[in-house]
Coordinates of C-alpha atoms in Angstrom, one line a residue:
X428 CA 14.0 -10.5 -22.7
X429 CA 14.0 -12.4 -19.6
X430 CA 14.0 -10.3 -16.2
X431 CA 14.4 -11.6 -12.7
X432 CA 13.3 -10.0 -10.1
X433 CA 13.6 -11.1 -6.1
X434 CA 9.9 -11.2 -4.4
X435 CA 9.4 -7.9 -2.6
X436 CA 9.3 -8.0 1.4
X437 CA 6.3 -5.9 1.1
X438 CA 4.5 -8.6 -1.1
X439 CA 5.2 -11.5 0.8
X440 CA 2.2 -13.8 1.2
X441 CA 0.4 -12.2 -1.2
X442 CA -1.8 -13.7 -4.1
X443 CA 0.9 -13.9 -7.2
X444 CA -1.9 -11.4 -9.3
X445 CA -2.0 -8.5 -6.8
X446 CA 2.0 -8.8 -6.4
X447 CA 2.4 -8.7 -10.2
X448 CA 0.1 -6.0 -10.4
X449 CA 1.8 -3.6 -7.6
X450 CA 5.0 -4.8 -8.9
X451 CA 4.2 -3.6 -12.5
X452 CA 1.7 -0.9 -11.5
X453 CA -1.1 -2.1 -13.6
X454 CA -4.7 -3.5 -13.1
X455 CA -4.9 -7.0 -11.5
X456 CA -6.8 -8.1 -14.6
X457 CA -4.0 -7.0 -16.4
X458 CA -1.8 -8.7 -14.3
X459 CA -3.9 -12.3 -14.3
X460 CA -3.7 -12.0 -18.0
X461 CA 0.2 -12.0 -18.2
X462 CA 0.3 -15.2 -15.7
X463 CA -1.9 -16.7 -18.0
X464 CA 0.1 -16.2 -20.8
X465 CA 3.2 -17.3 -18.9
X466 CA 4.7 -13.8 -19.4
X467 CA 5.2 -13.5 -15.3
X468 CA 5.5 -16.5 -13.3
X469 CA 7.5 -18.0 -9.7
X470 CA 10.6 -19.5 -10.7
X471 CA 10.8 -23.2 -10.3
X472 CA 6.9 -23.0 -9.8
X473 CA 5.2 -22.7 -13.7
X474 CA 1.7 -23.8 -13.2
X475 CA 1.6 -25.0 -9.8
X476 CA -0.8 -22.5 -8.9
X477 CA -1.2 -19.7 -11.5
X478 CA -2.4 -16.5 -10.3
X479 CA -3.8 -17.7 -6.8
X480 CA -0.2 -18.7 -5.9
X481 CA 1.3 -17.3 -2.8
X482 CA 4.3 -15.3 -3.1
X483 CA 6.9 -16.7 -0.5
X484 CA 9.9 -15.6 1.2
X485 CA 12.9 -16.5 -1.3
X486 CA 11.0 -16.6 -4.3
X487 CA 12.1 -15.4 -7.7
X488 CA 9.8 -13.6 -10.1
X489 CA 10.5 -14.0 -13.9
X490 CA 9.1 -11.5 -16.5
X491 CA 9.2 -12.3 -19.9
X492 CA 7.1 -9.6 -21.4
X493 CA 6.1 -9.4 -25.0
X494 CA 7.4 -6.2 -26.3
X495 CA 4.6 -4.8 -28.0
X496 CA 5.9 -1.9 -30.1
X497 CA 4.2 1.2 -29.8
X498 CA 3.8 4.5 -31.4
X499 CA 5.8 7.5 -30.3
X500 CA 3.3 9.1 -27.6
X501 CA 1.7 12.2 -29.1
X502 CA 2.6 15.6 -27.4
X503 CA -0.3 17.9 -26.1
X504 CA 0.7 20.8 -27.9
X505 CA -2.1 22.9 -27.0
X506 CA -1.5 22.6 -22.7
X507 CA -0.6 25.9 -21.8
X508 CA 2.3 26.0 -18.7
X509 CA 0.2 28.5 -16.7
X510 CA 3.3 28.7 -13.8
X511 CA 6.8 27.9 -14.0
X512 CA 10.5 28.3 -11.9
X513 CA 13.5 25.8 -11.1
X514 CA 11.4 24.0 -8.7
X515 CA 7.8 23.3 -9.8
X516 CA 5.8 23.8 -13.0
X517 CA 2.1 23.9 -13.3
X518 CA 0.1 23.1 -16.4
X519 CA -3.5 23.8 -17.3
X520 CA -4.4 20.1 -18.5
X521 CA -6.8 19.9 -21.5
X522 CA -9.3 17.3 -21.4
X523 CA -8.0 13.9 -22.8
X524 CA -4.7 14.4 -21.6
X525 CA -3.4 11.7 -18.7
X526 CA -1.3 12.7 -16.1
X527 CA 1.0 9.4 -16.8
X528 CA 1.4 6.6 -19.6
X529 CA 0.0 3.7 -18.4
X530 CA -1.2 0.4 -19.9
X531 CA -3.6 0.5 -22.7
X532 CA -3.4 4.3 -23.0
X533 CA -2.3 5.7 -26.3
X534 CA -3.0 9.5 -25.7
X535 CA -0.6 12.4 -24.7
X536 CA 0.0 12.9 -21.1
X537 CA 0.9 15.7 -19.0
X538 CA 4.6 14.4 -18.0
X539 CA 5.5 12.9 -21.5
X540 CA 4.1 16.3 -22.9
X541 CA 6.7 18.2 -20.4
X542 CA 9.6 16.1 -21.1
X543 CA 9.5 16.4 -25.0
X544 CA 9.1 20.2 -24.8
X545 CA 12.2 20.4 -22.8
X546 CA 11.3 20.9 -19.3
X547 CA 13.4 19.1 -16.9
X548 CA 11.7 16.8 -14.5
X549 CA 12.8 15.4 -11.1
X550 CA 13.9 12.0 -11.2
X551 CA 12.1 11.0 -7.9
X552 CA 9.1 9.2 -8.0
X553 CA 7.7 5.9 -9.5
X554 CA 9.4 5.6 -12.8
X555 CA 7.4 6.8 -15.5
X556 CA 5.2 8.9 -13.2
X557 CA 8.3 11.1 -11.3
X558 CA 8.0 14.5 -10.6
X559 CA 4.1 13.7 -10.3
X560 CA 2.4 14.6 -6.7
X561 CA -1.3 15.0 -7.6
X562 CA -3.0 13.5 -10.8
X563 CA -6.1 14.6 -12.3
X564 CA -8.6 12.0 -14.5
X565 CA -8.2 12.0 -18.1
X566 CA -11.9 13.3 -18.8
X567 CA -10.9 16.3 -15.9
X568 CA -9.5 19.4 -16.8
X569 CA -7.3 21.8 -15.1
X570 CA -4.4 22.7 -13.0
X571 CA -1.9 19.9 -12.3
X572 CA 1.4 20.6 -10.6
X573 CA 4.9 18.9 -11.6
X574 CA 7.8 19.1 -9.6
X575 CA 11.0 19.9 -11.3
X576 CA 13.5 19.8 -8.0
X577 CA 14.2 17.1 -5.9
X578 CA 13.5 19.5 -3.0
X579 CA 9.9 20.3 -4.8
X580 CA 9.3 16.8 -4.8
X581 CA 9.7 15.6 -1.6
X582 CA 8.0 19.1 0.1
X583 CA 4.9 19.0 -2.6
X584 CA 4.5 15.3 -2.0
X585 CA 4.1 15.9 2.0
X586 CA 2.0 19.3 1.1
X587 CA -0.2 17.0 -0.4
X588 CA -0.3 13.6 1.3
X589 CA -1.0 16.3 4.5
X590 CA -3.8 17.9 2.8
X591 CA -2.4 21.3 3.4
X592 CA -2.5 22.4 -0.4
X593 CA -6.0 24.1 -1.1
X594 CA -7.5 22.4 -4.4
X595 CA -10.5 24.3 -5.5
X596 CA -12.7 22.7 -8.1
X597 CA -15.7 24.2 -10.0
X598 CA -18.4 21.2 -11.1
X599 CA -21.6 21.0 -12.8
X600 CA -24.1 18.6 -10.7
X601 CA -27.2 17.5 -12.0
X602 CA -30.3 18.7 -10.5
X603 CA -31.1 21.7 -7.8
X604 CA -28.6 20.9 -4.5
X605 CA -30.7 21.5 -1.9
X606 CA -28.1 23.5 0.2
X607 CA -26.4 26.3 -0.7
X608 CA -23.3 24.8 1.3
X609 CA -22.5 21.3 2.6
X610 CA -19.9 18.8 3.2
X611 CA -20.2 15.0 2.1
X612 CA -18.5 12.4 4.1
X613 CA -18.5 9.1 3.2
X614 CA -15.4 6.3 2.5
X615 CA -14.4 5.8 -1.1
X616 CA -13.1 2.4 -2.2
X617 CA -13.2 0.5 -5.7
X618 CA -16.5 -1.1 -7.0
X619 CA -16.5 -4.8 -6.9
X620 CA -18.0 -4.6 -10.8
X621 CA -15.2 -3.1 -12.4
X622 CA -11.4 -1.7 -12.0
X623 CA -12.5 1.5 -13.1
X624 CA -15.4 2.4 -11.2
X625 CA -15.2 3.4 -7.6
X626 CA -18.0 4.1 -5.1
X627 CA -19.0 5.0 -1.7
X628 CA -18.5 1.8 0.5
X629 CA -18.3 1.1 4.7
X630 CA -14.8 -0.7 3.8
X631 CA -12.9 2.3 1.4
X632 CA -10.6 4.8 2.7
X633 CA -12.0 8.4 4.0
X634 CA -13.0 11.2 1.9
X635 CA -14.4 14.5 2.7
X636 CA -15.4 16.8 0.4
X637 CA -16.8 20.6 0.6
X638 CA -19.0 22.6 -1.4
X639 CA -20.9 25.7 -2.2
X640 CA -23.4 26.8 -5.0
X641 CA -22.5 29.3 -7.2
X642 CA -24.9 29.1 -9.5
X643 CA -29.1 27.7 -10.0
X644 CA -30.3 26.7 -13.5
X645 CA -32.7 24.4 -11.7
X646 CA -31.8 21.1 -14.1
X647 CA -28.2 21.5 -12.7
X648 CA -26.3 23.4 -9.9
X649 CA -22.7 24.9 -10.2
X650 CA -20.9 24.4 -7.3
X651 CA -17.0 25.6 -6.0
X652 CA -15.6 22.4 -4.5
X653 CA -12.7 22.3 -2.1
X654 CA -11.1 18.6 -1.2
X655 CA -9.9 17.6 2.5
X656 CA -8.7 14.4 1.2
X657 CA -7.8 13.1 -2.8
X658 CA -9.3 9.7 -3.5
X659 CA -9.8 8.5 -7.0
X660 CA -13.0 10.1 -9.0
X661 CA -14.1 11.6 -5.2
X662 CA -16.1 14.4 -6.5
X663 CA -17.7 12.1 -8.9
X664 CA -18.3 9.7 -6.4
X665 CA -19.6 11.8 -3.7
X666 CA -21.8 13.5 -6.0
X667 CA -23.2 10.6 -7.4
X668 CA -24.2 9.4 -4.2
X669 CA -26.0 12.1 -3.2
X670 CA -28.3 11.6 -6.3
X671 CA -26.6 14.4 -8.1
X672 CA -24.0 13.0 -10.6
X673 CA -21.8 15.4 -13.0
X674 CA -23.3 16.6 -15.7
X675 CA -21.8 14.6 -18.6
X676 CA -20.4 11.8 -16.6
X677 CA -22.1 8.7 -17.9
X678 CA -19.9 6.5 -15.8
X679 CA -21.5 7.6 -12.3
X680 CA -25.2 8.1 -13.8
X681 CA -25.7 11.1 -15.6
X682 CA -28.5 11.7 -18.0
X683 CA -27.2 11.4 -21.5
X684 CA -30.1 13.7 -22.8
X685 CA -28.6 16.5 -20.9
X686 CA -25.7 16.0 -21.6
X687 CA -25.9 15.7 -25.3
X688 CA -28.4 19.3 -25.3
X689 CA -25.4 20.9 -23.6
X690 CA -22.9 19.5 -25.7
X691 CA -20.6 17.4 -23.3
X692 CA -18.8 14.4 -23.7
X693 CA -17.3 14.5 -20.3
X694 CA -18.3 15.1 -16.8
X695 CA -18.2 19.0 -16.2
X696 CA -15.2 19.2 -13.8
X697 CA -12.6 21.5 -13.9
X698 CA -9.6 22.2 -11.4
X699 CA -10.1 25.7 -10.9
X700 CA -7.4 26.6 -8.5
X701 CA -4.2 25.6 -6.4
X702 CA -3.0 27.3 -3.3
X703 CA 0.2 26.1 -1.5
X704 CA 3.2 27.4 -0.2
X705 CA 6.1 27.2 -2.4
X706 CA 8.7 24.7 -1.4
X707 CA 11.4 26.8 -1.6
X708 CA 10.6 30.3 -0.6
X709 CA 7.9 28.8 1.4
X710 CA 5.6 31.8 0.4
X711 CA 2.0 31.2 -0.2
X712 CA 1.5 30.9 -4.0
X713 CA -2.0 30.8 -5.6
X714 CA -2.4 29.5 -9.6
X715 CA -5.9 30.0 -11.5
X716 CA -7.4 28.9 -14.3
X717 CA -10.5 29.6 -16.2
X718 CA -13.0 27.2 -18.1
X719 CA -12.1 25.2 -21.2
X720 CA -14.6 26.2 -24.3
X721 CA -16.9 23.1 -23.9
X722 CA -17.8 23.9 -20.2
X723 CA -18.3 27.5 -21.0
X724 CA -20.9 26.3 -23.7
X725 CA -22.6 24.6 -21.4
X726 CA -23.2 27.3 -19.1
X727 CA -23.9 29.4 -21.9
X728 CA -26.8 26.9 -23.0
X729 CA -28.1 26.5 -19.4
X730 CA -27.9 30.5 -19.0
X731 CA -29.9 30.7 -22.4
X732 CA -32.5 28.1 -21.1
X733 CA -32.8 29.7 -17.8
X734 CA -33.2 33.6 -18.6
X735 CA -36.2 35.3 -17.7
X736 CA -38.0 36.9 -20.3
X737 CA -37.3 40.7 -20.6
X738 CA -40.1 43.0 -19.7
X739 CA -42.1 44.3 -22.2

């Protein structure tokens, strides 16, 4: 079905593939595919420059997207709701559940599962991501807050953007961290080698990660982590950058042998606690979680391997 959209003012002067990616909320590579298959084009300029064309004031963008029949999104039946009132809902997101629907993802999502359970979510926010003010990676488990009311969305978005929410994670870093307490301050940007990887780079966005050691195993270290910023993959990238990738995190350099020995098929990273001011009552609110079975099992194996032998 053909849809014609005026070029947004904020995208005038940008490359066409970048503009399409931002307009549809998809990757630049996917946007380029749509342009090359004539599913996205600038009216009156078909084939003139393709994806490298520059969007101009007054241009009309035509979308003629092929309707891909998709199976109904599965529901995350085992996703606990750990806090809920008229304004917010906090879930304990299992691994393998995305925050919201995206191109190429066919598994369950937090937003879709809540809506299918009958939880009312505010309409504020990007379509398909409404109510979401902070996300977790598919491979990261733990607490995630979604807004039910318009009041909550506006206030919680402000609190997250101004770093007023205290987000506490637990992570298992490979190797023996030298310090008991430290801060990693290094800018993070998208890696040129992949649409999905990020890296420490001088041209990236400011990122600050604080950590405290909770337990040492020699070959790995359990740490409590607080973030001042919320960059994509921030904890994973920062720990990899200091030579201590998260155990199980193959994307950022984890030892596959150790991962297999601990039974891990994803990064050992869990969002343990959220502390914030309630958007309506302004009372300090703390929500906590506990380790899921796969992460607890990995710790049990490490503790058994490094337990001191009993005295005779």
